[in-house]
Amino acid sequence: MAKGCLYALLSVAFSAAVLVTCLAMYLVAGPVGAVFTVLAGLVGLCGFVVAQDSVRRRSLAAEEARRLAQERDHVRRTVDFVADPGLSEEQRLAVIDSFVPRLRVSRAPYRDRVVLVPELSPAARALLERARRAVMSVYTSQVMRQRLLDGLANEVLLPRQIWEIAMLLRVQTHLHEEQDRAVRGVVVTPELRAVLEPQQEALRRSVAAVTGRVEQLERYARRVQEADAALRAREALDNNDKYRALLAHTDDAEGMRALEDHGVALEETLARSVRVAIEAGHTLSLDRTA
């Protein structure tokens, strides 16, 4: 608002300056000078208006970008969903924008590539949360930050595992609801039971399989935590120099050898823990492609 008033005042001042200059040129150079002054003033005024409009458009675009960034951040913090990791960045932003009412972006093209967590059953949400916690513990581990683990298992495979688990849980939720509707308000006859029992058994087997995948993710996370513990222990070896110096002053050769042997053992423990964690990651990959 303040900028608009300023531009209006500048326009009035510029127009007044052109008129005064035009009058002066008329008195000094006659009609030709006055006409030239008017034309130059009009060109300058047009340039000023164009520049003002360009500044206004840039200001509006910057304000819209700031507002959209805030709205997208709000969606990320408040809307719980799992998206297909195969989505491009543009598609992922389109999914986020579909949760911003004023944008009116349709989620229909991505309905099969997004799972809304609140739409899952309580049991399904609990399983998904377990899988997410396991993956997050891997991502926040020290061995992950130091790139000691298999990058494929952590950066590509784990997001795909979460997505596939979420998709299966959504299907299972829908089938559970279908089973509930089939028996609601009716007498379960032998004929109906004969139809429903094989379906229920298939559903139970599917739930057990997904639970097994979640448990495997949790085992992988535990292996990573063990590797983390070994890494922290190895880092503590940096303090051994102080203790060696102390033992040297006390002429304790046996104690110094014990410290050195302990350091070698910890190095071997770390290497073994990291190897086991990597093998667990490879097991996830093999099970997925089996």
Tab-separated table of C-alpha atoms in Angstrom:
chain	number	residue	atom	x	y	z
A	1	MET	CA	0.000	0.000	0.000
A	2	ALA	CA	2.788	2.395	0.962
A	3	LYS	CA	4.672	1.547	-2.227
A	4	GLY	CA	1.544	2.234	-4.301
A	5	CYS	CA	1.147	5.703	-2.743
A	6	LEU	CA	4.833	6.423	-3.336
A	7	TYR	CA	4.599	5.443	-7.003
A	8	ALA	CA	1.482	7.615	-7.420
A	9	LEU	CA	3.235	10.618	-5.890
A	10	LEU	CA	6.263	10.040	-8.095
A	11	SER	CA	4.028	9.874	-11.166
A	12	VAL	CA	2.346	13.162	-10.242
A	13	ALA	CA	5.702	14.786	-9.536
A	14	PHE	CA	7.115	13.519	-12.823
A	15	SER	CA	4.105	14.801	-14.774
A	16	ALA	CA	4.379	18.202	-13.071
A	17	ALA	CA	8.082	18.341	-13.896
A	18	VAL	CA	7.343	17.553	-17.559
A	19	LEU	CA	4.739	20.334	-17.734
A	20	VAL	CA	7.081	22.898	-16.161
A	21	THR	CA	9.904	21.842	-18.474
A	22	CYS	CA	7.560	22.002	-21.459
A	23	LEU	CA	6.548	25.567	-20.560
A	24	ALA	CA	10.171	26.572	-20.121
A	25	MET	CA	11.156	25.058	-23.470
A	26	TYR	CA	8.238	26.812	-25.141
A	27	LEU	CA	9.463	30.140	-23.839
A	28	VAL	CA	13.083	29.417	-24.809
A	29	ALA	CA	12.863	27.359	-28.010
A	30	GLY	CA	9.315	27.856	-29.177
A	31	PRO	CA	6.694	25.257	-30.099
A	32	VAL	CA	9.235	22.768	-31.486
A	33	GLY	CA	11.073	22.597	-28.188
A	34	ALA	CA	7.819	22.256	-26.309
A	35	VAL	CA	6.691	19.359	-28.525
A	36	PHE	CA	10.054	17.636	-28.144
A	37	THR	CA	9.831	18.032	-24.391
A	38	VAL	CA	6.332	16.550	-24.319
A	39	LEU	CA	7.396	13.545	-26.402
A	40	ALA	CA	10.463	12.935	-24.251
A	41	GLY	CA	8.302	13.221	-21.140
A	42	LEU	CA	5.783	10.711	-22.479
A	43	VAL	CA	8.556	8.243	-23.308
A	44	GLY	CA	10.028	8.679	-19.844
A	45	LEU	CA	6.604	8.309	-18.210
A	46	CYS	CA	5.925	5.114	-20.169
A	47	GLY	CA	9.302	3.758	-19.122
A	48	PHE	CA	8.547	4.627	-15.498
A	49	VAL	CA	5.147	2.879	-15.657
A	50	VAL	CA	6.681	-0.218	-17.251
A	51	ALA	CA	9.442	-0.350	-14.627
A	52	GLN	CA	6.888	0.142	-11.847
A	53	ASP	CA	4.741	-2.701	-13.210
A	54	SER	CA	7.786	-4.979	-13.498
A	55	VAL	CA	8.772	-4.277	-9.885
A	56	ARG	CA	5.202	-4.905	-8.757
A	57	ARG	CA	5.042	-8.228	-10.603
A	58	ARG	CA	8.347	-9.368	-9.111
A	59	SER	CA	7.147	-8.375	-5.656
A	60	LEU	CA	3.904	-10.321	-6.112
A	61	ALA	CA	5.797	-13.354	-7.437
A	62	ALA	CA	8.180	-13.271	-4.461
A	63	GLU	CA	5.272	-12.975	-2.032
A	64	GLU	CA	3.455	-15.889	-3.705
A	65	ALA	CA	6.619	-18.022	-3.578
A	66	ARG	CA	7.055	-17.237	0.126
A	67	ARG	CA	3.418	-18.066	0.871
A	68	LEU	CA	3.544	-21.300	-1.120
A	69	ALA	CA	6.739	-22.385	0.663
A	70	GLN	CA	5.046	-21.809	4.032
A	71	GLU	CA	1.953	-23.760	2.964
A	72	ARG	CA	4.039	-26.673	1.680
A	73	ASP	CA	6.025	-26.745	4.910
A	74	HIS	CA	2.741	-26.787	6.858
A	75	VAL	CA	1.529	-29.767	4.796
A	76	ARG	CA	4.776	-31.664	5.431
A	77	ARG	CA	4.395	-31.078	9.180
A	78	THR	CA	0.691	-31.822	9.531
A	79	VAL	CA	-0.344	-34.304	6.810
A	80	ASP	CA	0.837	-37.872	7.353
A	81	PHE	CA	1.235	-39.711	4.070
A	82	VAL	CA	3.622	-42.074	2.318
A	83	ALA	CA	4.473	-41.278	-1.296
A	84	ASP	CA	5.908	-43.520	-3.975
A	85	PRO	CA	9.690	-42.873	-3.953
A	86	GLY	CA	9.545	-43.166	-7.735
A	87	LEU	CA	7.749	-39.815	-7.969
A	88	SER	CA	9.751	-36.998	-9.506
A	89	GLU	CA	10.311	-33.838	-7.474
A	90	GLU	CA	7.674	-32.052	-9.561
A	91	GLN	CA	5.149	-34.824	-8.949
A	92	ARG	CA	5.955	-34.873	-5.234
A	93	LEU	CA	5.302	-31.124	-5.028
A	94	ALA	CA	2.016	-31.626	-6.905
A	95	VAL	CA	0.967	-34.160	-4.245
A	96	ILE	CA	1.851	-31.688	-1.487
A	97	ASP	CA	0.008	-28.884	-3.312
A	98	SER	CA	-3.115	-31.057	-3.473
A	99	PHE	CA	-3.424	-30.587	0.306
A	100	VAL	CA	-3.450	-26.777	-0.068
A	101	PRO	CA	-7.154	-25.886	-0.617
A	102	ARG	CA	-6.625	-22.572	-2.429
A	103	LEU	CA	-4.467	-24.196	-5.129
A	104	ARG	CA	-7.219	-26.664	-6.119
A	105	VAL	CA	-4.676	-29.219	-7.355
A	106	SER	CA	-6.256	-32.600	-8.044
A	107	ARG	CA	-4.809	-35.603	-6.263
A	108	ALA	CA	-6.557	-37.994	-8.661
A	109	PRO	CA	-3.498	-38.609	-10.922
A	110	TYR	CA	-1.522	-39.719	-7.865
A	111	ARG	CA	-4.216	-41.639	-5.963
A	112	ASP	CA	-2.375	-44.928	-6.448
A	113	ARG	CA	0.998	-43.396	-5.595
A	114	VAL	CA	0.121	-41.902	-2.211
A	115	VAL	CA	-1.041	-43.639	0.976
A	116	LEU	CA	-2.787	-41.465	3.566
A	117	VAL	CA	-1.800	-42.889	6.931
A	118	PRO	CA	-4.968	-41.761	8.811
A	119	GLU	CA	-7.034	-43.863	6.393
A	120	LEU	CA	-5.292	-47.060	7.544
A	121	SER	CA	-6.709	-49.226	10.312
A	122	PRO	CA	-5.174	-48.812	13.800
A	123	ALA	CA	-3.328	-52.122	13.474
A	124	ALA	CA	-1.980	-51.147	10.053
A	125	ARG	CA	-0.839	-47.746	11.350
A	126	ALA	CA	0.978	-49.458	14.212
A	127	LEU	CA	2.851	-51.726	11.798
A	128	LEU	CA	3.771	-48.804	9.551
A	129	GLU	CA	5.015	-46.823	12.538
A	130	ARG	CA	7.266	-49.719	13.554
A	131	ALA	CA	8.741	-49.844	10.057
A	132	ARG	CA	9.278	-46.091	10.029
A	133	ARG	CA	11.004	-46.128	13.417
A	134	ALA	CA	13.361	-48.857	12.235
A	135	VAL	CA	14.271	-46.943	9.090
A	136	MET	CA	14.715	-43.686	10.996
A	137	SER	CA	17.094	-45.358	13.447
A	138	VAL	CA	19.203	-46.415	10.464
A	139	TYR	CA	19.162	-42.937	8.924
A	140	THR	CA	20.229	-41.289	12.191
A	141	SER	CA	22.987	-43.789	12.976
A	142	GLN	CA	26.618	-42.758	13.106
A	143	VAL	CA	27.703	-45.564	10.784
A	144	MET	CA	25.195	-44.233	8.248
A	145	ARG	CA	26.557	-40.680	8.515
A	146	GLN	CA	30.079	-41.972	8.042
A	147	ARG	CA	29.040	-43.969	4.963
A	148	LEU	CA	30.130	-47.298	6.442
A	149	LEU	CA	26.922	-49.028	5.318
A	150	ASP	CA	25.665	-50.031	1.908
A	151	GLY	CA	24.331	-46.874	0.243
A	152	LEU	CA	21.906	-48.835	-1.961
A	153	ALA	CA	20.187	-50.459	1.017
A	154	ASN	CA	19.794	-47.184	2.873
A	155	GLU	CA	19.122	-44.548	0.217
A	156	VAL	CA	17.125	-46.562	-2.325
A	157	LEU	CA	15.864	-49.788	-0.808
A	158	LEU	CA	14.564	-48.529	2.554
A	159	PRO	CA	12.193	-45.861	1.111
A	160	ARG	CA	10.925	-48.504	-1.330
A	161	GLN	CA	10.335	-50.924	1.546
A	162	ILE	CA	8.276	-48.344	3.458
A	163	TRP	CA	6.245	-47.554	0.345
A	164	GLU	CA	5.496	-51.210	-0.440
A	165	ILE	CA	4.545	-51.908	3.164
A	166	ALA	CA	2.222	-48.873	3.183
A	167	MET	CA	0.547	-50.007	-0.062
A	168	LEU	CA	-0.047	-53.507	1.281
A	169	LEU	CA	-1.433	-52.116	4.526
A	170	ARG	CA	-3.867	-49.941	2.570
A	171	VAL	CA	-5.140	-52.932	0.610
A	172	GLN	CA	-5.450	-54.965	3.793
A	173	THR	CA	-7.391	-52.152	5.470
A	174	HIS	CA	-9.856	-52.047	2.579
A	175	LEU	CA	-10.269	-55.828	2.613
A	176	HIS	CA	-10.836	-55.859	6.378
A	177	GLU	CA	-13.561	-53.250	5.895
A	178	GLU	CA	-15.052	-55.364	3.108
A	179	GLN	CA	-15.114	-58.404	5.388
A	180	ASP	CA	-16.805	-56.388	8.145
A	181	ARG	CA	-19.496	-55.152	5.740
A	182	ALA	CA	-20.129	-58.677	4.497
A	183	VAL	CA	-21.167	-59.946	7.942
A	184	ARG	CA	-22.696	-56.773	9.376
A	185	GLY	CA	-26.386	-57.162	10.161
A	186	VAL	CA	-26.769	-60.591	8.576
A	187	VAL	CA	-26.816	-64.178	9.769
A	188	VAL	CA	-23.594	-65.908	8.776
A	189	THR	CA	-24.858	-68.978	6.964
A	190	PRO	CA	-22.654	-71.954	6.060
A	191	GLU	CA	-22.689	-70.770	2.456
A	192	LEU	CA	-21.473	-67.289	3.414
A	193	ARG	CA	-18.882	-68.750	5.756
A	194	ALA	CA	-17.621	-71.001	2.945
A	195	VAL	CA	-17.016	-67.909	0.833
A	196	LEU	CA	-15.531	-65.704	3.548
A	197	GLU	CA	-13.210	-68.118	5.338
A	198	PRO	CA	-10.755	-68.602	2.411
A	199	GLN	CA	-10.709	-64.823	1.941
A	200	GLN	CA	-10.031	-64.267	5.625
A	201	GLU	CA	-7.270	-66.849	5.565
A	202	ALA	CA	-5.648	-65.122	2.588
A	203	LEU	CA	-5.901	-61.820	4.439
A	204	ARG	CA	-4.323	-63.317	7.575
A	205	ARG	CA	-1.449	-64.712	5.529
A	206	SER	CA	-0.895	-61.331	3.905
A	207	VAL	CA	-0.864	-59.568	7.281
A	208	ALA	CA	1.632	-62.130	8.590
A	209	ALA	CA	3.872	-61.580	5.566
A	210	VAL	CA	3.856	-57.796	6.014
A	211	THR	CA	4.531	-58.220	9.729
A	212	GLY	CA	7.517	-60.372	8.778
A	213	ARG	CA	8.848	-57.609	6.522
A	214	VAL	CA	8.531	-55.096	9.339
A	215	GLU	CA	10.332	-57.436	11.738
A	216	GLN	CA	13.123	-57.849	9.206
A	217	LEU	CA	13.518	-54.069	9.008
A	218	GLU	CA	13.704	-54.011	12.798
A	219	ARG	CA	16.408	-56.703	12.769
A	220	TYR	CA	18.374	-54.656	10.274
A	221	ALA	CA	18.006	-51.583	12.503
A	222	ARG	CA	19.300	-53.575	15.488
A	223	ARG	CA	22.374	-54.674	13.505
A	224	VAL	CA	23.021	-51.032	12.621
A	225	GLN	CA	22.677	-50.038	16.282
A	226	GLU	CA	25.199	-52.732	17.237
A	227	ALA	CA	27.601	-51.354	14.634
A	228	ASP	CA	26.997	-47.884	16.068
A	229	ALA	CA	27.881	-49.084	19.555
A	230	ALA	CA	31.087	-50.656	18.268
A	231	LEU	CA	31.979	-47.448	16.433
A	232	ARG	CA	31.490	-45.369	19.578
A	233	ALA	CA	33.673	-47.807	21.474
A	234	ARG	CA	36.394	-47.512	18.864
A	235	GLU	CA	36.240	-43.721	19.045
A	236	ALA	CA	36.743	-44.009	22.793
A	237	LEU	CA	40.102	-45.625	21.987
A	238	ASP	CA	41.391	-42.159	21.143
A	239	ASN	CA	41.707	-41.624	24.879
A	240	ASN	CA	43.985	-44.652	25.229
A	241	ASP	CA	47.080	-42.533	24.651
A	242	LYS	CA	46.472	-40.799	27.992
A	243	TYR	CA	46.193	-44.121	29.766
A	244	ARG	CA	49.266	-45.549	28.022
A	245	ALA	CA	51.221	-42.535	29.202
A	246	LEU	CA	49.957	-43.149	32.730
A	247	LEU	CA	50.960	-46.812	32.591
A	248	ALA	CA	54.330	-45.918	31.095
A	249	HIS	CA	55.008	-43.647	34.046
A	250	THR	CA	54.108	-46.488	36.382
A	251	ASP	CA	56.191	-48.939	34.334
A	252	ASP	CA	53.167	-51.239	33.772
A	253	ALA	CA	54.049	-53.113	30.575
A	254	GLU	CA	51.314	-55.698	31.133
A	255	GLY	CA	48.638	-52.991	31.385
A	256	MET	CA	49.858	-51.360	28.160
A	257	ARG	CA	49.664	-54.683	26.309
A	258	ALA	CA	46.128	-55.180	27.633
A	259	LEU	CA	45.105	-51.766	26.282
A	260	GLU	CA	46.605	-52.541	22.877
A	261	ASP	CA	44.928	-55.954	22.735
A	262	HIS	CA	41.623	-54.364	23.685
A	263	GLY	CA	41.984	-51.820	20.876
A	264	VAL	CA	42.625	-54.559	18.316
A	265	ALA	CA	39.600	-56.486	19.582
A	266	LEU	CA	37.372	-53.431	19.246
A	267	GLU	CA	38.554	-52.832	15.688
A	268	GLU	CA	37.628	-56.411	14.840
A	269	THR	CA	34.256	-56.017	16.581
A	270	LEU	CA	33.454	-52.887	14.573
A	271	ALA	CA	34.430	-54.507	11.299
A	272	ARG	CA	32.301	-57.551	12.133
A	273	SER	CA	29.315	-55.428	13.214
A	274	VAL	CA	29.410	-53.325	10.063
A	275	ARG	CA	29.744	-56.465	7.933
A	276	VAL	CA	26.717	-58.026	9.639
A	277	ALA	CA	24.692	-54.844	9.126
A	278	ILE	CA	25.594	-54.726	5.436
A	279	GLU	CA	24.666	-58.395	5.047
A	280	ALA	CA	21.311	-57.651	6.703
A	281	GLY	CA	20.764	-54.880	4.167
A	282	HIS	CA	21.570	-57.270	1.351
A	283	THR	CA	19.053	-59.718	2.801
A	284	LEU	CA	16.360	-57.014	2.523
A	285	SER	CA	17.276	-56.571	-1.130
A	286	LEU	CA	17.224	-60.306	-1.865
A	287	ASP	CA	13.840	-60.773	-0.148
A	288	ARG	CA	12.370	-57.939	-2.163
A	289	THR	CA	13.487	-59.360	-5.476
A	290	ALA	CA	12.596	-62.953	-4.616
